[in-house]
mmCIF file of C-alpha atoms in Angstrom:
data_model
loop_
_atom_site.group_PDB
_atom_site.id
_atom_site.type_symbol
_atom_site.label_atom_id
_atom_site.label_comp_id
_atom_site.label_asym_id
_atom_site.label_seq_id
_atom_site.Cartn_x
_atom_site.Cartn_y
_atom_site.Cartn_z
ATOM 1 C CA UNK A 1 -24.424 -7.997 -2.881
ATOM 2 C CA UNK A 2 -26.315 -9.061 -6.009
ATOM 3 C CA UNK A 3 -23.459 -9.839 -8.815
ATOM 4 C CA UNK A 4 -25.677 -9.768 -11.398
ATOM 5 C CA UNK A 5 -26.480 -6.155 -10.907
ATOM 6 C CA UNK A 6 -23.552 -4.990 -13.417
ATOM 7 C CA UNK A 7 -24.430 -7.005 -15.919
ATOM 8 C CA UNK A 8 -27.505 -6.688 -18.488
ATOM 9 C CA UNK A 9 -29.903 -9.507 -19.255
ATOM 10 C CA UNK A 10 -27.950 -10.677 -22.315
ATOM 11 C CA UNK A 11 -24.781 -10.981 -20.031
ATOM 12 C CA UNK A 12 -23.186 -7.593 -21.239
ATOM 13 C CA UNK A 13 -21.711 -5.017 -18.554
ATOM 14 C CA UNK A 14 -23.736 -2.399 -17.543
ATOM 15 C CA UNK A 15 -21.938 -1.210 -14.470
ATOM 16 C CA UNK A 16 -18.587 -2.229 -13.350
ATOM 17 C CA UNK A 17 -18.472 -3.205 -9.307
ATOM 18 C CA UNK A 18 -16.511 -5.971 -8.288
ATOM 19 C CA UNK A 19 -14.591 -8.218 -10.244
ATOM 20 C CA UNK A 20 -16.043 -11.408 -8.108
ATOM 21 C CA UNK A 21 -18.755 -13.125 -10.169
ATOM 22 C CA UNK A 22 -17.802 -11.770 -13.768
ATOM 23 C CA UNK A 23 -16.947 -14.678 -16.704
ATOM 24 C CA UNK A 24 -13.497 -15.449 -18.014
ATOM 25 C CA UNK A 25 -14.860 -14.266 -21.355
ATOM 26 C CA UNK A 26 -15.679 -10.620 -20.185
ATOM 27 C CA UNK A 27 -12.618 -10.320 -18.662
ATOM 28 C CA UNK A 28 -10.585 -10.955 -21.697
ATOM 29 C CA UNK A 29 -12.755 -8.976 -23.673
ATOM 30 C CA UNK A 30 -11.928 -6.142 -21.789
ATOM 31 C CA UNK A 31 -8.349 -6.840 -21.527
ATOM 32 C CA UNK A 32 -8.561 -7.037 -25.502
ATOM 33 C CA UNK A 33 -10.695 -3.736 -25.849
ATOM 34 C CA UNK A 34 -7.927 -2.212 -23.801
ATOM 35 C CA UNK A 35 -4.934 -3.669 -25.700
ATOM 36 C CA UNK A 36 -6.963 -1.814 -29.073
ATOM 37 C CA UNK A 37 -7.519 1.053 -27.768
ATOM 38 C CA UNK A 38 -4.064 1.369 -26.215
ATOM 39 C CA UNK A 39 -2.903 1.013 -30.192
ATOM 40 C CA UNK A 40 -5.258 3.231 -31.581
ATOM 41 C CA UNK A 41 -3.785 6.008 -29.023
ATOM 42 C CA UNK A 42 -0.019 5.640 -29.370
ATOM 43 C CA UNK A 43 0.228 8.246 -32.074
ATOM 44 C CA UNK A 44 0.165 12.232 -31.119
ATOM 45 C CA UNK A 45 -3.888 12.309 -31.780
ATOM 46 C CA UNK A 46 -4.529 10.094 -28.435
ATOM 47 C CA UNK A 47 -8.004 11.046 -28.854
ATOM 48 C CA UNK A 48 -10.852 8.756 -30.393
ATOM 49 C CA UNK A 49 -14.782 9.750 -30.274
ATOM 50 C CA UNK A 50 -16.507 6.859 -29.007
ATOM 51 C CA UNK A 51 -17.909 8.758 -26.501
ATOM 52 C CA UNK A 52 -18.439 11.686 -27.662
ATOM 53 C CA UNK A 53 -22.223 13.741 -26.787
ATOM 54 C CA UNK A 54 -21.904 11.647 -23.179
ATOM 55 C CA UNK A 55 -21.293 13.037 -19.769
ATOM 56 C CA UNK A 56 -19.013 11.524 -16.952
ATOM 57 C CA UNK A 57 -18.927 12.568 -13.295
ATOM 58 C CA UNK A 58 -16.450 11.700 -11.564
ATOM 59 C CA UNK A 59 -17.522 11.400 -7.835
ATOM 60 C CA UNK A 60 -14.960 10.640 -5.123
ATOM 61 C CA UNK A 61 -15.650 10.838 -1.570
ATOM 62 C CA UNK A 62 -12.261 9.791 -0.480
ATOM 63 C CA UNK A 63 -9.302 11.736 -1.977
ATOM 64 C CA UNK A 64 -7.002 10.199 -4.572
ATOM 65 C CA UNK A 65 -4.694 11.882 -7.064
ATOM 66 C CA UNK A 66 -3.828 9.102 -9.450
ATOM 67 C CA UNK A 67 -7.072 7.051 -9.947
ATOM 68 C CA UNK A 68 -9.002 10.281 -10.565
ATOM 69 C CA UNK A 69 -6.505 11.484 -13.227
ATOM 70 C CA UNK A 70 -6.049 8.494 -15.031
ATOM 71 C CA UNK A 71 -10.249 8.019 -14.513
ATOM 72 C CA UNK A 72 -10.351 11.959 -16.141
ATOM 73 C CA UNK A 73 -7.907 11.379 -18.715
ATOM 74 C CA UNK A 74 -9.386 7.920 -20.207
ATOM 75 C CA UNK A 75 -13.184 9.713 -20.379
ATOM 76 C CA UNK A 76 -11.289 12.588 -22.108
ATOM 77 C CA UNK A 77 -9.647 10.146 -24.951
ATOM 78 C CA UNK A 78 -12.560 9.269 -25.192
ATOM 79 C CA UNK A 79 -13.651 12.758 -26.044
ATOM 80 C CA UNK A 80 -16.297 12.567 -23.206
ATOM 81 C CA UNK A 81 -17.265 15.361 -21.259
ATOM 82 C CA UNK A 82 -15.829 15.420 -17.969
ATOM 83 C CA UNK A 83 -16.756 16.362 -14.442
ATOM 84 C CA UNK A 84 -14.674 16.314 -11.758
ATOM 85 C CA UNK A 85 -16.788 16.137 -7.952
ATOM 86 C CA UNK A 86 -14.800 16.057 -4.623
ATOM 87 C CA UNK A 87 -17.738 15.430 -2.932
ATOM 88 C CA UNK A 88 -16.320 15.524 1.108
ATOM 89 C CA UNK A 89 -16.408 19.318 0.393
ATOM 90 C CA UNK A 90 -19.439 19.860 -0.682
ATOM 91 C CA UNK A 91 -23.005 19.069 -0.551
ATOM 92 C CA UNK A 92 -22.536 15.783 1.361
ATOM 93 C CA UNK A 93 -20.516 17.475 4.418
ATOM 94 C CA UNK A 94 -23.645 20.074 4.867
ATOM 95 C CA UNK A 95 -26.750 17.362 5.550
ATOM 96 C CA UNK A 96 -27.488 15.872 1.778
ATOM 97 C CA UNK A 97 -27.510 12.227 1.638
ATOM 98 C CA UNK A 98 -25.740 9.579 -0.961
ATOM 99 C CA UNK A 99 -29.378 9.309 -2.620
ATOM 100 C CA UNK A 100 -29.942 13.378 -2.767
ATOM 101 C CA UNK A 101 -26.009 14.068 -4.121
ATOM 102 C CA UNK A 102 -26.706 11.011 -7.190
ATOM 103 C CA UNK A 103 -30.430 12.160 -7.659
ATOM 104 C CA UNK A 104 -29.331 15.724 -8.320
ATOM 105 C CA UNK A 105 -26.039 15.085 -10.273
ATOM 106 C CA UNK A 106 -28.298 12.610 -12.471
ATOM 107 C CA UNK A 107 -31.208 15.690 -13.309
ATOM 108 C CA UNK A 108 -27.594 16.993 -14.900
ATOM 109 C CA UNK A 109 -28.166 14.639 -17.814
ATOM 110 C CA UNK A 110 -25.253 12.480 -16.751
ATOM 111 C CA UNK A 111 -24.515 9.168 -18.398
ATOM 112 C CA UNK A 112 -21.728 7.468 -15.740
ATOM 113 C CA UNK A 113 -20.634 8.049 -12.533
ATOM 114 C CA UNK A 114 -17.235 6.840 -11.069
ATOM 115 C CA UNK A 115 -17.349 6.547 -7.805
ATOM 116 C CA UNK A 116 -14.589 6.291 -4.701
ATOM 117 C CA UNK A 117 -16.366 6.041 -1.565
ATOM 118 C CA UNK A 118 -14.608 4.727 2.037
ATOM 119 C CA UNK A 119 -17.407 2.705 2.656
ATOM 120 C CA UNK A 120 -17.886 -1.265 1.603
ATOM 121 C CA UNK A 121 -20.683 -0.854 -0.575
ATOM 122 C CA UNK A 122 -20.929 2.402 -1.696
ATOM 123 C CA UNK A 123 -20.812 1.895 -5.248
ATOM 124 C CA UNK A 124 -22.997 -1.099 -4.915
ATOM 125 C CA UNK A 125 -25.977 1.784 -3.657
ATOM 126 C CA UNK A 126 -25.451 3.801 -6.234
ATOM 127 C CA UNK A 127 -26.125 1.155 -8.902
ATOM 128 C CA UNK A 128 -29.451 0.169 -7.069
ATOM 129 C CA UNK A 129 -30.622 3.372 -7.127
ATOM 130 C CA UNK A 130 -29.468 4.426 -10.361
ATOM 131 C CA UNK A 131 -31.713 5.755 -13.525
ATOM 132 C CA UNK A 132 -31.928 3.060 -16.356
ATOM 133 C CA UNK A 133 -29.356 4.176 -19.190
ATOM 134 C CA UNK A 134 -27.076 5.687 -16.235
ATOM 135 C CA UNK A 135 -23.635 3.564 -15.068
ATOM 136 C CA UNK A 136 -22.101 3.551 -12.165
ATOM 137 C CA UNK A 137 -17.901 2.484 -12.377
ATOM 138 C CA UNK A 138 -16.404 1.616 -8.822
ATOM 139 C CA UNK A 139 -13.076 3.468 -8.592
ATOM 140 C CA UNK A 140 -12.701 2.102 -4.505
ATOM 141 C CA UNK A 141 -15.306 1.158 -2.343
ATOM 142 C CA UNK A 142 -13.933 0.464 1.073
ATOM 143 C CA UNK A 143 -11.649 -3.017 1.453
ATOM 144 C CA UNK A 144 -14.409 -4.076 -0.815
ATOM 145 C CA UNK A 145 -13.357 -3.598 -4.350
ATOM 146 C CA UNK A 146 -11.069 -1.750 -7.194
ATOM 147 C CA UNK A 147 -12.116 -3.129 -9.943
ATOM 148 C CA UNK A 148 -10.105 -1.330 -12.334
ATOM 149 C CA UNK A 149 -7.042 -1.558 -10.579
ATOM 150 C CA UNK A 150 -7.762 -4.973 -10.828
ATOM 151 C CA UNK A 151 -7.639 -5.344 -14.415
ATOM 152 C CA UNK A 152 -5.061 -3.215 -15.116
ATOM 153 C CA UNK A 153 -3.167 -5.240 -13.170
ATOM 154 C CA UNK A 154 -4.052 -8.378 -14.853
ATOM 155 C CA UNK A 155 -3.162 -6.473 -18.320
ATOM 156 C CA UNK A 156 0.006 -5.596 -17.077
ATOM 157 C CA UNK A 157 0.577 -9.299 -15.788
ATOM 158 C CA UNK A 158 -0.814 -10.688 -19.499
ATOM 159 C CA UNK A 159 0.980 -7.999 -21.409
ATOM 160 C CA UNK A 160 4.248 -9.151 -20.334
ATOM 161 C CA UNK A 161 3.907 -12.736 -18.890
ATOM 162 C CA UNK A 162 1.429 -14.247 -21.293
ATOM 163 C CA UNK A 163 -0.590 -16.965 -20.002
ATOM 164 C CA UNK A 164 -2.041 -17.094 -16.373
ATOM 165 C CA UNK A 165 -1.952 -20.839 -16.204
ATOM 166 C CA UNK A 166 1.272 -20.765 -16.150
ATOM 167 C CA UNK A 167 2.210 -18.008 -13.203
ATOM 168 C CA UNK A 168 2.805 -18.001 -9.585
ATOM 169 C CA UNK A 169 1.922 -14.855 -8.077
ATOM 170 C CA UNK A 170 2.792 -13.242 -4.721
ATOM 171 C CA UNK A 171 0.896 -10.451 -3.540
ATOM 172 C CA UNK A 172 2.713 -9.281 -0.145
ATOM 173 C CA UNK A 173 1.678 -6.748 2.449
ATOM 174 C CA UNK A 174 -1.401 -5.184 4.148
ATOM 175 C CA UNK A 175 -3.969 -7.638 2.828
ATOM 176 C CA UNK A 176 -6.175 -7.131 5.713
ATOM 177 C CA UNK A 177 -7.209 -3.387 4.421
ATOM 178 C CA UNK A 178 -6.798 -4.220 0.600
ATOM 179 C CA UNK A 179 -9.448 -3.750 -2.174
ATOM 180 C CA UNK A 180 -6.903 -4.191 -4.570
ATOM 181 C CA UNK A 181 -5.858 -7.930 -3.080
ATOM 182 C CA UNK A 182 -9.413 -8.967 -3.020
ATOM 183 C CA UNK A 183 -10.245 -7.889 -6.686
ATOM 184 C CA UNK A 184 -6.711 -8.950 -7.974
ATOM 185 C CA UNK A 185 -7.104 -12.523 -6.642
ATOM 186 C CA UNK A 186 -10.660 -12.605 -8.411
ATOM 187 C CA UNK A 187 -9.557 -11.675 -10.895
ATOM 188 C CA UNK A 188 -6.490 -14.307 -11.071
ATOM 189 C CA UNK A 189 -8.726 -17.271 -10.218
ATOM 190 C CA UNK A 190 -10.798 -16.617 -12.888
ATOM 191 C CA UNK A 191 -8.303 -16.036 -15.991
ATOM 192 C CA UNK A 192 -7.031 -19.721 -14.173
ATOM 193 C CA UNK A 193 -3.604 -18.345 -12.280
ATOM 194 C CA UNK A 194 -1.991 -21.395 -11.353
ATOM 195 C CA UNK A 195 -0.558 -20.686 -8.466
ATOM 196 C CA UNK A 196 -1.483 -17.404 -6.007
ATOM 197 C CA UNK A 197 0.364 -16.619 -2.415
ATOM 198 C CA UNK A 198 -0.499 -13.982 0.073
ATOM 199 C CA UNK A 199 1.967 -12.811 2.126
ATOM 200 C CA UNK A 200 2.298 -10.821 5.175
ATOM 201 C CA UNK A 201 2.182 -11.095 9.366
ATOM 202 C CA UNK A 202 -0.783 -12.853 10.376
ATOM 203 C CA UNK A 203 -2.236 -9.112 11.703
ATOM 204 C CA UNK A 204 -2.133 -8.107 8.499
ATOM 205 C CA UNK A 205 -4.265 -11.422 6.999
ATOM 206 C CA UNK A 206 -7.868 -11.408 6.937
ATOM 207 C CA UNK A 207 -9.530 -14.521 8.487
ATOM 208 C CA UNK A 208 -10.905 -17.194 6.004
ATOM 209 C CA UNK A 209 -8.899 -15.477 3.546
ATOM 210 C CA UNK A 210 -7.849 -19.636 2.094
ATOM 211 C CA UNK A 211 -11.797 -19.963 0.711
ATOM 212 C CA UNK A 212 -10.614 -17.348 -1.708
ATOM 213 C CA UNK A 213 -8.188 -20.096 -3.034
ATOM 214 C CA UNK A 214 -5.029 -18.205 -2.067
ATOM 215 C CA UNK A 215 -2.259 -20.153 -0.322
ATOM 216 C CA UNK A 216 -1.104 -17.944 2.873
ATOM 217 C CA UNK A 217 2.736 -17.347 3.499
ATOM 218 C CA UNK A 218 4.291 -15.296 6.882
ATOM 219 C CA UNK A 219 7.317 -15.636 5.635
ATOM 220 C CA UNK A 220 8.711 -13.347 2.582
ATOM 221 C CA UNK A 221 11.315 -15.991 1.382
ATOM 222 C CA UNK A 222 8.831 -18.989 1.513
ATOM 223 C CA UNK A 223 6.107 -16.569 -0.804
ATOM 224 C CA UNK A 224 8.187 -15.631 -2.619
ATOM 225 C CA UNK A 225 9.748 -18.813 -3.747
ATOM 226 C CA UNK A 226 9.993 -19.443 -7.480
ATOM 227 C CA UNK A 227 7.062 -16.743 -7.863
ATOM 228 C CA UNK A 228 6.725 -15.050 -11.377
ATOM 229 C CA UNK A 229 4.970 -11.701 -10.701
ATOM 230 C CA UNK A 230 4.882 -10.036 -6.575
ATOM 231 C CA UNK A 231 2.535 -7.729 -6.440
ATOM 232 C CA UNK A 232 3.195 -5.376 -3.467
ATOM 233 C CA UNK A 233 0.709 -3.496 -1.555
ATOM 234 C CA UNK A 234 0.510 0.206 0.155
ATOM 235 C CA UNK A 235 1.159 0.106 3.570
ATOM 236 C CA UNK A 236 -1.886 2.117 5.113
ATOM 237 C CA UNK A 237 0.483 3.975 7.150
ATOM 238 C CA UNK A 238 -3.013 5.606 9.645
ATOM 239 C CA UNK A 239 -3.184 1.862 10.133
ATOM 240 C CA UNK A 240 -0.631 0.221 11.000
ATOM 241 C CA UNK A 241 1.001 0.640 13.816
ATOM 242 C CA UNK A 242 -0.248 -0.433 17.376
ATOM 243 C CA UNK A 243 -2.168 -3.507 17.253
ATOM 244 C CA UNK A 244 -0.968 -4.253 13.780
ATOM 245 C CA UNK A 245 2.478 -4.023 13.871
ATOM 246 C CA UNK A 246 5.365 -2.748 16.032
ATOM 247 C CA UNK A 247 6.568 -0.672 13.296
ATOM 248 C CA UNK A 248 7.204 0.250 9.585
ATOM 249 C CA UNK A 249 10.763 -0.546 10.417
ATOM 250 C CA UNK A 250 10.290 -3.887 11.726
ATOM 251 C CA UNK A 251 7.667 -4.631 8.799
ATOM 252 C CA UNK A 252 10.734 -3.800 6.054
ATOM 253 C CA UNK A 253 12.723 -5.778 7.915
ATOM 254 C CA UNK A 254 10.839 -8.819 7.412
ATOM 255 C CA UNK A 255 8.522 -8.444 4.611
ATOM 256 C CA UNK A 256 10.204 -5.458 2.523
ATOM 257 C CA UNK A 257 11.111 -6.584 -1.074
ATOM 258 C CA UNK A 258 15.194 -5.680 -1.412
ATOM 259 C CA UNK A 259 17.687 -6.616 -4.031
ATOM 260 C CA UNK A 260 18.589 -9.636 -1.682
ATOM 261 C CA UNK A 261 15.677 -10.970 -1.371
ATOM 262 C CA UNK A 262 15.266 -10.521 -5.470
ATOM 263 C CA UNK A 263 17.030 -14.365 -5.274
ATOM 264 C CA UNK A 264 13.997 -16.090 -4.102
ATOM 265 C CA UNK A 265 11.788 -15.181 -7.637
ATOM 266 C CA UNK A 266 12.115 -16.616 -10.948
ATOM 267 C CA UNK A 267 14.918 -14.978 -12.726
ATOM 268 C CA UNK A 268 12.126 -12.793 -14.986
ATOM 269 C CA UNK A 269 9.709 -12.173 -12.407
ATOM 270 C CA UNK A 270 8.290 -8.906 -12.661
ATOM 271 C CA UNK A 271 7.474 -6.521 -9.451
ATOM 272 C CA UNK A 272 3.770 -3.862 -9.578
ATOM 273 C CA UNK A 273 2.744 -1.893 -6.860
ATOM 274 C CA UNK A 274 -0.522 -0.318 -7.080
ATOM 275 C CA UNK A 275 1.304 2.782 -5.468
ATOM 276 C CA UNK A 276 1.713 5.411 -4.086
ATOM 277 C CA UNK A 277 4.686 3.415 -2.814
ATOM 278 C CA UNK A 278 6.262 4.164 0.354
ATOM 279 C CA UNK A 279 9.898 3.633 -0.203
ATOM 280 C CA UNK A 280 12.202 1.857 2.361
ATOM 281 C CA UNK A 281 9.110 0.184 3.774
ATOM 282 C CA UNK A 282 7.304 -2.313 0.653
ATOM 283 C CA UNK A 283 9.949 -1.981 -1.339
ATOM 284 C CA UNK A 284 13.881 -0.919 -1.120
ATOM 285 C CA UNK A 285 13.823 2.788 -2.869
ATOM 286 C CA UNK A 286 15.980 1.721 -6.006
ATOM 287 C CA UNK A 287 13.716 -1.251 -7.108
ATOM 288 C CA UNK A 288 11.016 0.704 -7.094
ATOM 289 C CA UNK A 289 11.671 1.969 -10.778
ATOM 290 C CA UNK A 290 14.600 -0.746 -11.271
ATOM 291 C CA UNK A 291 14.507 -3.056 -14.693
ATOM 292 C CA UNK A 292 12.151 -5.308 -13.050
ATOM 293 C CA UNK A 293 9.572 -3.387 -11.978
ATOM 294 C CA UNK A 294 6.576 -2.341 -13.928
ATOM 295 C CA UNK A 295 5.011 0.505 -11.717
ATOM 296 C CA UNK A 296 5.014 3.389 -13.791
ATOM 297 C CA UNK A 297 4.232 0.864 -16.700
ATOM 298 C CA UNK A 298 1.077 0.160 -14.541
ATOM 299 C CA UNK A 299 -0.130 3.763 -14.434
ATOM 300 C CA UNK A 300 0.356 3.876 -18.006
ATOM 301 C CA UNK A 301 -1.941 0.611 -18.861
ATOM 302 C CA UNK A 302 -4.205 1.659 -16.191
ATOM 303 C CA UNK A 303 -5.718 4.447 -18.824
ATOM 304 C CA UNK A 304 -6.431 1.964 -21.461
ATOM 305 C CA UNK A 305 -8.431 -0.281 -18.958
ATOM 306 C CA UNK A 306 -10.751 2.321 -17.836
ATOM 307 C CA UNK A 307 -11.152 3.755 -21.183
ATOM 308 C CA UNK A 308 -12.104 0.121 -22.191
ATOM 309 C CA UNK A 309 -14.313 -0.204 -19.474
ATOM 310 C CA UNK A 310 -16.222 3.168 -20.163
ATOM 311 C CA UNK A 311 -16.206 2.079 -24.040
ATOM 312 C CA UNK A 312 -17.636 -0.575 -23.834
ATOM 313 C CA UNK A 313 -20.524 0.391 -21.182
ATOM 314 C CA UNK A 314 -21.148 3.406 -22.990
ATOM 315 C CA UNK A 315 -19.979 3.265 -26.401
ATOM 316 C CA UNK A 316 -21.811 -0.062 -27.057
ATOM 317 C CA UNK A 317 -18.545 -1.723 -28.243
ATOM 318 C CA UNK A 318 -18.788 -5.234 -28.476
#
């Protein structure tokens, strides 16, 4: 895939893909746009009109509650107008290909399209083919990308651990399958994480994975040691069983996060999960919203990103 494609010749973003490629500055530049517009939207007017007079579509081949809402509600505060596209319904499912459905939604005078799509790539095609002037944001391609879960998750880890030079962090479970593990460890190797672990059962660990610059743990108490942020991922339940793993069960057993196994991190470690979480299996049920964990706090920031990202696309913020 050609990195460059999101970005415009004077090194600005113009689409939002992948986190892989993109400079520390950019990064933090979002981060900051989203730390000023989460300010600026704390009062009871959370609306602001940066965008307003633009179109976004929201395009999702794949269902998800959560990313589409918090995708709807940050074009909204943004006083965009909003459409909402569930596209395995409709035109897609009777013949019309990728190119037809964005040709057609684009004669609709759209400005940005977020797109989910099951397939590695997806979101790359679409900004290929796109109009000049039109953006494409990738809200899941595949176990390619999330780049927005990404950097929310990075704002969440900045917002309350500071500096990334300074942080070990564990991110435990289905790595194999994970968008969000590839685009948070770009992510934390660029912003200069000192330290970052995968964990899980060797099924569950893509091969080659250590070129990423992660350090690869199959046991929980060794990855976890002395870590300052775990980041747990979904268990893909359709996934996992058979040649993956014997069971959910057996995968709590050893790699499920419990209020024992709390002893191995740093005494203010913090715990995110991308979520939906299934309880009893990632995580024991009452740490899921215990005074460690920042999951709901993640939702929350996760509106702020993409409204940052879409601002400063669209809205020509600098």
């Amino acid at each position: 895939m050609n990195p460059n494609l999101q970005l415009t010749p004077d090194g600005r973003l113009r689409h939002l893909l992948t986190l892989e490629g993109l400079e520390p500055a950019l990064l933090r530049q979002i981060l900051d746009k989203a730390e000023e517009l989460e300010a600026a939207t704390q009062g009871p007017e959370k609306k602001l009109g940066l965008l307003r007079g633009r179109t976004v579509i929201n395009l999702f081949f794949e269902a998800s509650t959560r990313t589409r809402t918090t995708f709807e509600l940050a074009a909204q505060r943004l006083s965009a107008d909003v459409l909402n596209l569930q596209v395995s319904a409709s035109s897609t499912s009777k013949g019309e290909t990728l190119l037809d459905t964005l040709k057609t939604l684009e004669a609709m005078q759209a400005d940005m399209f977020v797109i989910r799509h099951e397939a590695s790539g997806a979101a790359h095609f679409f900004a290929e083919h796109a109009a000049p002037g039109v953006a494409i944001l990738n809200a899941g391609d595949g176990r390619h990308a999330h780049p927005t879960q990404g950097l929310l998750d990075l704002y969440t880890i900045r917002k309350h651990k500071g500096d990334f030079r300074q942080l070990t962090v564990a991110i435990v479970g289905d790595i194999l399958h994970s968008r969000v593990a590839r685009s948070d460890i770009h992510g934390l190797r660029t912003l200069g994480a000192r330290e970052i672990r995968v964990v899980a059962p060797p099924t569950l660990i893509p091969a080659g994975i250590e070129e990423m610059g992660v350090k690869v743990y199959h046991s929980l108490a060794a990855g976890l040691d002395g870590a300052d942020v775990v980041m747990l991922l979904r268990l893909q339940k359709e996934r996992m069983l058979g040649a993956f793993l014997p069971s959910l069960g057996e995968f709590h057993r050893d790699f499920g996060l419990t209020r024992e196994r709390l002893r191995h991190l740093k005494p203010d470690a913090i715990i995110m999960h991308p979520g939906p979480i299934n309880r009893g299996v990632e995580i024991e049920g009452d740490l899921a919203y215990g005074e460690r964990s920042l999951i709901l706090q993640q939702v929350q920031y996760g509106i702020s990103v993409r409204m940052a990202v879409m601002a400063l696309i669209l809205g020509g913020e600098a």
